[in-house]
Structures are given as C-alpha cells and as structure tokens.
C-alpha cells in the first residue's frame, strides 16, 4: 500500500466511537455489466475469501475484512431463492433474465475508517471485469450507499449531523453530480424545507423531540440521508409503530444514499463519495459553523417561496472554499 493510496481517504474530525474503538463504515455498490458469479469471484479473491452460503440470487462470502453479500437486487428472486434453497433449478432461468434488468449489489462489511483503502482492490477487480455504474441505465437508478457509524447515539450528535446535511443537501447533490435518473427516482428525496426550518430554528435537544420531528416529516426510507436505521437502533418499537417497512434494519449508522456509483471510470474509487461525505462531518462537528449557516439559511427564507436553491448553493461554495473544506 502506497502513501498515495492511503491518502485518498479523508479522515473525519471524530475517528472514534464513544467506546474508544475506531469508527467503521460500510458501503453498498450497485452496478451492472458483470454477472452475480463474476462479482462474487471478485469478492472471493480478497484475502481469506470463501463462500459460506449461496443461492441463485445471493452469495455470502467471508473475508479477512468481514462478511460480504453479493446479490441480485430484486426482492422477489431473493425471496424465492431463500424459500426454495436446494430446489432452485427453475429459478436459474429467472435469474439469468433478472441479471439483464436489475443491478448486482455488493454489500461490504463495516471497515475501520483508517483502513478503507483495503476496498480499492475490489473496486479495481469489478471495474476490470466490466462493471458499469450509474450512467449505464436509464431505467435502474444505480447508486452507492455509505453507512458510517455515528460517533455516538446522543441526541445532540444526531441533531448536529441532521442539521449539517439539511444545510448542505443542495450542495451535496451538485458535488456528487447526482445522475438525472436517480434525481427523479423516489429513493433519494431531499429533506423538505418544512422539516429543515424547525430543525434549524430549534434544534432538538432530546431524543424524544428529535425522533418526533424526524418521524413526523420523514416516515420513509426514501431519503438521501435515511435516519431510520439509526433511530431504530435507539428505539426500534417507536420507529416501527410509525413506519411499516420490513426493510428497515436497526444499526448504529447513518444511511447516506445520495452518491452515484461510477465504478466504470478508471480514476473512481470509494474515496470520491466518501470525501464529500466528510465535508458534512466537518460541519457537523463545529457548533459555531452550524449556527452561522443556520442563521444565514433562515434569513434567506422567503414567504411561500422558501430559500432560493441556486443562490444558497453559490453561497455555500464560497463559504466552503473560505473554510478550506473543498
């Protein structure tokens, strides 16, 4: 590993969890151009790689980094494969057809923030095998999901990260160059100003008030920053009483869904979207910056019209440059 490779990945201000252990981050890559078998082989080639479970729709692979899942991103096929484990002949043809229409997804295990470069070889292998990402399909909104562990589960921390995202979300969409197919999809909706205004006017000081505000305005997984897994980790019963969605999986991580997967580009690595996320982390960890930006955002709100998006993004570009964050 060279210093150049190691330096691709920006480090956030807080590298440790409350326990003192290094924070970890997981990635989920969606792409096409390679089969389930080819993608699985790329993962299995990692140090210690071995398949521990297999269906026509999914492979589970243990490696020295942890457990990966490689799957066709189609719930029907995965459910049928699970229910007919060992009697899957008829599903083979369905899987072959599905491979032409739905993406393959690689779900990575949580990796320590200081060792993310260990995933670069996997990206190289998938790219060399012909994997293509977001720009490949006008039908499938391929993306990259980032799941960073929260530094802690305190209301003040979650409120700060929510506020940072709310303030930066329009700039983040530009910074990631979010593909039009993904923008018009229902999966990565940005927060509405009807949520952002009360969040900034009176940042929730308790977990009770934070959950109530978030669930009132965002009772869906389909957000660019999906907080439901993290809130379910804290109070799963409350979340499920408000959002009836079996796909919600409680875990102590943010679920950031905004980035494209541009794996076909020779100079693209997971560091590209990760480093943009780290701008959000830098702002979230500075209460004075949050106060300054929040005050400016609210001052720009116009009756009925809200904040002018173009003008706010232009302001942020200059502000981020002045603070040496980009």
GROMACS .gro file of C-alpha atoms in nm:
model
  326
    1UNK     CA    1   0.000   0.000   0.000
    2UNK     CA    2   0.147   0.333  -0.104
    3UNK     CA    3   0.112   0.662   0.077
    4UNK     CA    4  -0.073   0.793  -0.228
    5UNK     CA    5  -0.334   0.519  -0.196
    6UNK     CA    6  -0.371   0.570   0.177
    7UNK     CA    7  -0.415   0.945   0.132
    8UNK     CA    8  -0.717   0.907  -0.098
    9UNK     CA    9  -0.948   0.879   0.200
   10UNK     CA   10  -1.020   1.187   0.404
   11UNK     CA   11  -1.040   1.142   0.781
   12UNK     CA   12  -1.337   1.291   0.969
   13UNK     CA   13  -1.285   1.504   1.281
   14UNK     CA   14  -1.408   1.223   1.507
   15UNK     CA   15  -1.248   0.889   1.424
   16UNK     CA   16  -1.354   0.708   1.740
   17UNK     CA   17  -1.683   0.589   1.881
   18UNK     CA   18  -1.783   0.663   2.238
   19UNK     CA   19  -1.628   0.328   2.336
   20UNK     CA   20  -1.288   0.443   2.210
   21UNK     CA   21  -1.288   0.197   1.919
   22UNK     CA   22  -1.228   0.331   1.571
   23UNK     CA   23  -1.543   0.413   1.379
   24UNK     CA   24  -1.630   0.191   1.085
   25UNK     CA   25  -1.811   0.248   0.759
   26UNK     CA   26  -1.989   0.013   0.522
   27UNK     CA   27  -2.054   0.062   0.151
   28UNK     CA   28  -2.321  -0.078  -0.081
   29UNK     CA   29  -2.236  -0.070  -0.452
   30UNK     CA   30  -2.497  -0.115  -0.727
   31UNK     CA   31  -2.384  -0.186  -1.082
   32UNK     CA   32  -2.438  -0.396  -1.392
   33UNK     CA   33  -2.212  -0.534  -1.665
   34UNK     CA   34  -2.098  -0.839  -1.467
   35UNK     CA   35  -2.289  -1.144  -1.351
   36UNK     CA   36  -2.356  -1.247  -0.995
   37UNK     CA   37  -2.089  -1.515  -1.036
   38UNK     CA   38  -1.830  -1.269  -1.167
   39UNK     CA   39  -1.894  -1.019  -0.889
   40UNK     CA   40  -1.878  -1.298  -0.632
   41UNK     CA   41  -1.545  -1.415  -0.772
   42UNK     CA   42  -1.402  -1.064  -0.732
   43UNK     CA   43  -1.503  -1.063  -0.365
   44UNK     CA   44  -1.386  -1.419  -0.307
   45UNK     CA   45  -1.041  -1.318  -0.440
   46UNK     CA   46  -0.995  -1.088  -0.140
   47UNK     CA   47  -0.763  -1.222   0.134
   48UNK     CA   48  -0.937  -1.500   0.324
   49UNK     CA   49  -1.228  -1.508   0.080
   50UNK     CA   50  -1.458  -1.810   0.087
   51UNK     CA   51  -1.825  -1.859   0.003
   52UNK     CA   52  -2.026  -1.963   0.308
   53UNK     CA   53  -2.376  -1.956   0.155
   54UNK     CA   54  -2.508  -1.948  -0.200
   55UNK     CA   55  -2.838  -1.925  -0.388
   56UNK     CA   56  -2.915  -1.825  -0.747
   57UNK     CA   57  -2.979  -1.473  -0.618
   58UNK     CA   58  -2.717  -1.423  -0.350
   59UNK     CA   59  -2.370  -1.518  -0.227
   60UNK     CA   60  -2.241  -1.473   0.126
   61UNK     CA   61  -1.862  -1.450   0.136
   62UNK     CA   62  -1.637  -1.433   0.441
   63UNK     CA   63  -1.306  -1.249   0.405
   64UNK     CA   64  -1.038  -1.113   0.635
   65UNK     CA   65  -1.223  -0.780   0.620
   66UNK     CA   66  -1.552  -0.936   0.726
   67UNK     CA   67  -1.863  -1.078   0.563
   68UNK     CA   68  -1.971  -0.954   0.219
   69UNK     CA   69  -2.305  -1.014   0.049
   70UNK     CA   70  -2.331  -1.018  -0.330
   71UNK     CA   71  -2.685  -1.025  -0.460
   72UNK     CA   72  -2.917  -0.955  -0.746
   73UNK     CA   73  -3.107  -0.651  -0.626
   74UNK     CA   74  -3.454  -0.795  -0.682
   75UNK     CA   75  -3.654  -0.889  -0.375
   76UNK     CA   76  -3.882  -1.140  -0.549
   77UNK     CA   77  -3.593  -1.351  -0.671
   78UNK     CA   78  -3.413  -1.337  -0.335
   79UNK     CA   79  -3.727  -1.443  -0.151
   80UNK     CA   80  -3.795  -1.732  -0.387
   81UNK     CA   81  -3.434  -1.846  -0.370
   82UNK     CA   82  -3.447  -1.846   0.009
   83UNK     CA   83  -3.775  -2.038   0.017
   84UNK     CA   84  -3.657  -2.296  -0.238
   85UNK     CA   85  -3.300  -2.341  -0.118
   86UNK     CA   86  -3.167  -2.661  -0.277
   87UNK     CA   87  -3.453  -2.682  -0.529
   88UNK     CA   88  -3.364  -2.385  -0.746
   89UNK     CA   89  -3.341  -2.525  -1.100
   90UNK     CA   90  -3.642  -2.330  -1.225
   91UNK     CA   91  -3.504  -2.011  -1.073
   92UNK     CA   92  -3.190  -2.029  -1.283
   93UNK     CA   93  -3.364  -1.901  -1.595
   94UNK     CA   94  -3.538  -1.629  -1.396
   95UNK     CA   95  -3.202  -1.525  -1.252
   96UNK     CA   96  -3.048  -1.507  -1.600
   97UNK     CA   97  -3.327  -1.277  -1.716
   98UNK     CA   98  -3.311  -1.071  -1.398
   99UNK     CA   99  -2.938  -1.016  -1.449
  100UNK     CA  100  -3.023  -0.820  -1.763
  101UNK     CA  101  -3.275  -0.597  -1.586
  102UNK     CA  102  -3.164  -0.545  -1.227
  103UNK     CA  103  -2.830  -0.445  -1.077
  104UNK     CA  104  -2.589  -0.659  -0.887
  105UNK     CA  105  -2.525  -0.524  -0.540
  106UNK     CA  106  -2.216  -0.577  -0.326
  107UNK     CA  107  -2.278  -0.507   0.042
  108UNK     CA  108  -1.947  -0.458   0.220
  109UNK     CA  109  -1.887  -0.526   0.589
  110UNK     CA  110  -1.808  -0.234   0.820
  111UNK     CA  111  -1.442  -0.137   0.772
  112UNK     CA  112  -1.243   0.086   1.005
  113UNK     CA  113  -1.218   0.441   0.876
  114UNK     CA  114  -0.839   0.430   0.876
  115UNK     CA  115  -0.832   0.122   0.651
  116UNK     CA  116  -1.081   0.199   0.375
  117UNK     CA  117  -0.810   0.170   0.110
  118UNK     CA  118  -0.834  -0.207   0.158
  119UNK     CA  119  -1.150  -0.193  -0.056
  120UNK     CA  120  -0.970  -0.036  -0.353
  121UNK     CA  121  -0.861  -0.373  -0.491
  122UNK     CA  122  -1.221  -0.491  -0.503
  123UNK     CA  123  -1.324  -0.180  -0.698
  124UNK     CA  124  -1.035  -0.240  -0.940
  125UNK     CA  125  -1.134  -0.605  -0.989
  126UNK     CA  126  -1.501  -0.526  -1.053
  127UNK     CA  127  -1.407  -0.250  -1.296
  128UNK     CA  128  -1.162  -0.476  -1.480
  129UNK     CA  129  -1.439  -0.735  -1.511
  130UNK     CA  130  -1.667  -0.486  -1.686
  131UNK     CA  131  -1.879  -0.342  -1.403
  132UNK     CA  132  -2.065  -0.026  -1.501
  133UNK     CA  133  -2.249   0.202  -1.264
  134UNK     CA  134  -2.493   0.490  -1.254
  135UNK     CA  135  -2.458   0.613  -1.611
  136UNK     CA  136  -2.526   0.270  -1.762
  137UNK     CA  137  -2.903   0.252  -1.734
  138UNK     CA  138  -3.187   0.496  -1.790
  139UNK     CA  139  -3.416   0.258  -1.602
  140UNK     CA  140  -3.222   0.149  -1.294
  141UNK     CA  141  -3.111   0.423  -1.055
  142UNK     CA  142  -2.780   0.262  -0.959
  143UNK     CA  143  -2.615   0.425  -0.661
  144UNK     CA  144  -2.360   0.395  -0.386
  145UNK     CA  145  -2.476   0.387  -0.025
  146UNK     CA  146  -2.243   0.489   0.257
  147UNK     CA  147  -2.315   0.366   0.610
  148UNK     CA  148  -2.085   0.546   0.856
  149UNK     CA  149  -2.113   0.457   1.223
  150UNK     CA  150  -2.231   0.750   1.428
  151UNK     CA  151  -1.967   0.872   1.674
  152UNK     CA  152  -2.225   0.819   1.949
  153UNK     CA  153  -2.600   0.791   1.995
  154UNK     CA  154  -2.656   1.121   2.175
  155UNK     CA  155  -2.941   1.345   2.060
  156UNK     CA  156  -2.703   1.641   2.025
  157UNK     CA  157  -2.479   1.447   1.786
  158UNK     CA  158  -2.761   1.318   1.568
  159UNK     CA  159  -2.920   1.662   1.560
  160UNK     CA  160  -2.590   1.817   1.450
  161UNK     CA  161  -2.543   1.567   1.167
  162UNK     CA  162  -2.904   1.613   1.056
  163UNK     CA  163  -2.863   1.990   1.056
  164UNK     CA  164  -2.535   1.971   0.865
  165UNK     CA  165  -2.696   1.756   0.597
  166UNK     CA  166  -3.005   1.978   0.581
  167UNK     CA  167  -2.786   2.284   0.524
  168UNK     CA  168  -2.558   2.116   0.271
  169UNK     CA  169  -2.801   1.888   0.087
  170UNK     CA  170  -2.838   2.101  -0.227
  171UNK     CA  171  -2.462   2.147  -0.250
  172UNK     CA  172  -2.406   1.776  -0.183
  173UNK     CA  173  -2.633   1.686  -0.473
  174UNK     CA  174  -2.419   1.902  -0.701
  175UNK     CA  175  -2.091   1.780  -0.554
  176UNK     CA  176  -2.190   1.419  -0.621
  177UNK     CA  177  -2.319   1.515  -0.968
  178UNK     CA  178  -2.628   1.308  -0.893
  179UNK     CA  179  -2.749   1.143  -1.212
  180UNK     CA  180  -3.086   1.258  -1.352
  181UNK     CA  181  -3.225   0.903  -1.335
  182UNK     CA  182  -3.156   0.899  -0.963
  183UNK     CA  183  -3.284   1.254  -0.906
  184UNK     CA  184  -3.626   1.167  -1.045
  185UNK     CA  185  -3.640   0.831  -0.867
  186UNK     CA  186  -3.836   0.812  -0.539
  187UNK     CA  187  -3.539   0.673  -0.345
  188UNK     CA  188  -3.322   0.973  -0.257
  189UNK     CA  189  -3.562   1.254  -0.174
  190UNK     CA  190  -3.400   1.553  -0.006
  191UNK     CA  191  -3.543   1.696   0.314
  192UNK     CA  192  -3.828   1.943   0.268
  193UNK     CA  193  -3.794   2.297   0.395
  194UNK     CA  194  -4.097   2.229   0.615
  195UNK     CA  195  -3.866   1.990   0.805
  196UNK     CA  196  -3.546   2.193   0.775
  197UNK     CA  197  -3.690   2.514   0.921
  198UNK     CA  198  -3.800   2.374   1.259
  199UNK     CA  199  -3.482   2.165   1.274
  200UNK     CA  200  -3.270   2.481   1.245
  201UNK     CA  201  -3.495   2.714   1.443
  202UNK     CA  202  -3.500   2.491   1.748
  203UNK     CA  203  -3.253   2.201   1.718
  204UNK     CA  204  -3.392   1.901   1.910
  205UNK     CA  205  -3.227   1.876   2.249
  206UNK     CA  206  -3.367   1.537   2.346
  207UNK     CA  207  -3.400   1.207   2.166
  208UNK     CA  208  -3.776   1.227   2.219
  209UNK     CA  209  -3.806   1.559   2.034
  210UNK     CA  210  -3.561   1.455   1.762
  211UNK     CA  211  -3.749   1.133   1.688
  212UNK     CA  212  -4.084   1.308   1.686
  213UNK     CA  213  -3.968   1.579   1.447
  214UNK     CA  214  -3.795   1.335   1.213
  215UNK     CA  215  -4.072   1.075   1.202
  216UNK     CA  216  -4.340   1.339   1.156
  217UNK     CA  217  -4.174   1.472   0.840
  218UNK     CA  218  -3.986   1.165   0.713
  219UNK     CA  219  -4.185   0.844   0.767
  220UNK     CA  220  -3.998   0.674   0.481
  221UNK     CA  221  -3.665   0.510   0.396
  222UNK     CA  222  -3.659   0.707   0.071
  223UNK     CA  223  -3.439   0.993   0.184
  224UNK     CA  224  -3.091   1.088   0.069
  225UNK     CA  225  -2.994   1.069   0.436
  226UNK     CA  226  -3.209   0.792   0.580
  227UNK     CA  227  -3.203   0.811   0.960
  228UNK     CA  228  -3.448   0.527   1.023
  229UNK     CA  229  -3.186   0.251   1.079
  230UNK     CA  230  -3.008   0.469   1.333
  231UNK     CA  231  -3.328   0.573   1.510
  232UNK     CA  232  -3.441   0.209   1.513
  233UNK     CA  233  -3.114   0.118   1.684
  234UNK     CA  234  -3.217   0.357   1.963
  235UNK     CA  235  -3.591   0.283   1.979
  236UNK     CA  236  -3.698   0.021   1.726
  237UNK     CA  237  -4.050  -0.016   1.863
  238UNK     CA  238  -4.121   0.353   1.818
  239UNK     CA  239  -3.986   0.364   1.464
  240UNK     CA  240  -4.182   0.058   1.352
  241UNK     CA  241  -4.500   0.195   1.507
  242UNK     CA  242  -4.470   0.494   1.273
  243UNK     CA  243  -4.314   0.336   0.963
  244UNK     CA  244  -4.438  -0.002   0.842
  245UNK     CA  245  -4.141  -0.113   0.635
  246UNK     CA  246  -3.971  -0.451   0.693
  247UNK     CA  247  -3.661  -0.328   0.508
  248UNK     CA  248  -3.565  -0.105   0.800
  249UNK     CA  249  -3.269  -0.271   0.972
  250UNK     CA  250  -3.164  -0.130   1.306
  251UNK     CA  251  -2.795  -0.039   1.312
  252UNK     CA  252  -2.589   0.244   1.466
  253UNK     CA  253  -2.510   0.402   1.129
  254UNK     CA  254  -2.623   0.683   0.907
  255UNK     CA  255  -2.763   0.557   0.576
  256UNK     CA  256  -2.638   0.800   0.313
  257UNK     CA  257  -2.784   0.720  -0.028
  258UNK     CA  258  -2.704   1.025  -0.240
  259UNK     CA  259  -2.387   0.925  -0.426
  260UNK     CA  260  -2.361   0.777  -0.775
  261UNK     CA  261  -2.169   0.455  -0.836
  262UNK     CA  262  -1.922   0.549  -1.111
  263UNK     CA  263  -1.724   0.229  -1.097
  264UNK     CA  264  -1.664   0.220  -1.473
  265UNK     CA  265  -1.449   0.536  -1.453
  266UNK     CA  266  -1.082   0.443  -1.428
  267UNK     CA  267  -0.998   0.704  -1.164
  268UNK     CA  268  -1.306   0.650  -0.944
  269UNK     CA  269  -1.278   0.493  -0.600
  270UNK     CA  270  -1.494   0.485  -0.289
  271UNK     CA  271  -1.284   0.775  -0.166
  272UNK     CA  272  -1.460   1.009  -0.412
  273UNK     CA  273  -1.806   0.996  -0.248
  274UNK     CA  274  -1.657   0.933   0.097
  275UNK     CA  275  -1.454   1.254   0.088
  276UNK     CA  276  -1.766   1.453   0.001
  277UNK     CA  277  -1.947   1.296   0.297
  278UNK     CA  278  -1.658   1.405   0.518
  279UNK     CA  279  -1.736   1.770   0.439
  280UNK     CA  280  -2.069   1.713   0.613
  281UNK     CA  281  -1.890   1.556   0.910
  282UNK     CA  282  -1.656   1.854   0.938
  283UNK     CA  283  -1.950   2.096   0.952
  284UNK     CA  284  -2.147   1.875   1.193
  285UNK     CA  285  -1.861   1.882   1.443
  286UNK     CA  286  -1.849   2.264   1.458
  287UNK     CA  287  -2.143   2.414   1.652
  288UNK     CA  288  -2.031   2.765   1.555
  289UNK     CA  289  -2.044   2.677   1.185
  290UNK     CA  290  -2.386   2.517   1.223
  291UNK     CA  291  -2.515   2.827   1.398
  292UNK     CA  292  -2.367   3.059   1.135
  293UNK     CA  293  -2.502   2.862   0.839
  294UNK     CA  294  -2.838   2.802   1.003
  295UNK     CA  295  -2.885   3.170   1.074
  296UNK     CA  296  -2.795   3.258   0.714
  297UNK     CA  297  -3.025   2.993   0.567
  298UNK     CA  298  -3.324   3.104   0.774
  299UNK     CA  299  -3.260   3.469   0.689
  300UNK     CA  300  -3.285   3.383   0.320
  301UNK     CA  301  -3.626   3.216   0.351
  302UNK     CA  302  -3.899   3.396   0.154
  303UNK     CA  303  -4.273   3.370   0.228
  304UNK     CA  304  -4.428   3.088   0.023
  305UNK     CA  305  -4.112   3.053  -0.189
  306UNK     CA  306  -3.859   2.939   0.069
  307UNK     CA  307  -3.485   2.968   0.008
  308UNK     CA  308  -3.355   3.021  -0.345
  309UNK     CA  309  -3.165   2.698  -0.415
  310UNK     CA  310  -2.921   2.837  -0.671
  311UNK     CA  311  -2.826   3.134  -0.456
  312UNK     CA  312  -2.780   2.915  -0.149
  313UNK     CA  313  -2.555   2.671  -0.333
  314UNK     CA  314  -2.347   2.961  -0.466
  315UNK     CA  315  -2.316   3.098  -0.112
  316UNK     CA  316  -2.211   2.755   0.020
  317UNK     CA  317  -1.949   2.707  -0.250
  318UNK     CA  318  -1.778   3.028  -0.143
  319UNK     CA  319  -1.822   2.955   0.228
  320UNK     CA  320  -1.677   2.604   0.198
  321UNK     CA  321  -1.386   2.737  -0.004
  322UNK     CA  322  -1.320   3.011   0.251
  323UNK     CA  323  -1.312   2.749   0.528
  324UNK     CA  324  -1.084   2.521   0.323
  325UNK     CA  325  -1.333   2.234   0.325
  326UNK     CA  326  -1.323   2.176  -0.052
   0.00000   0.00000   0.00000
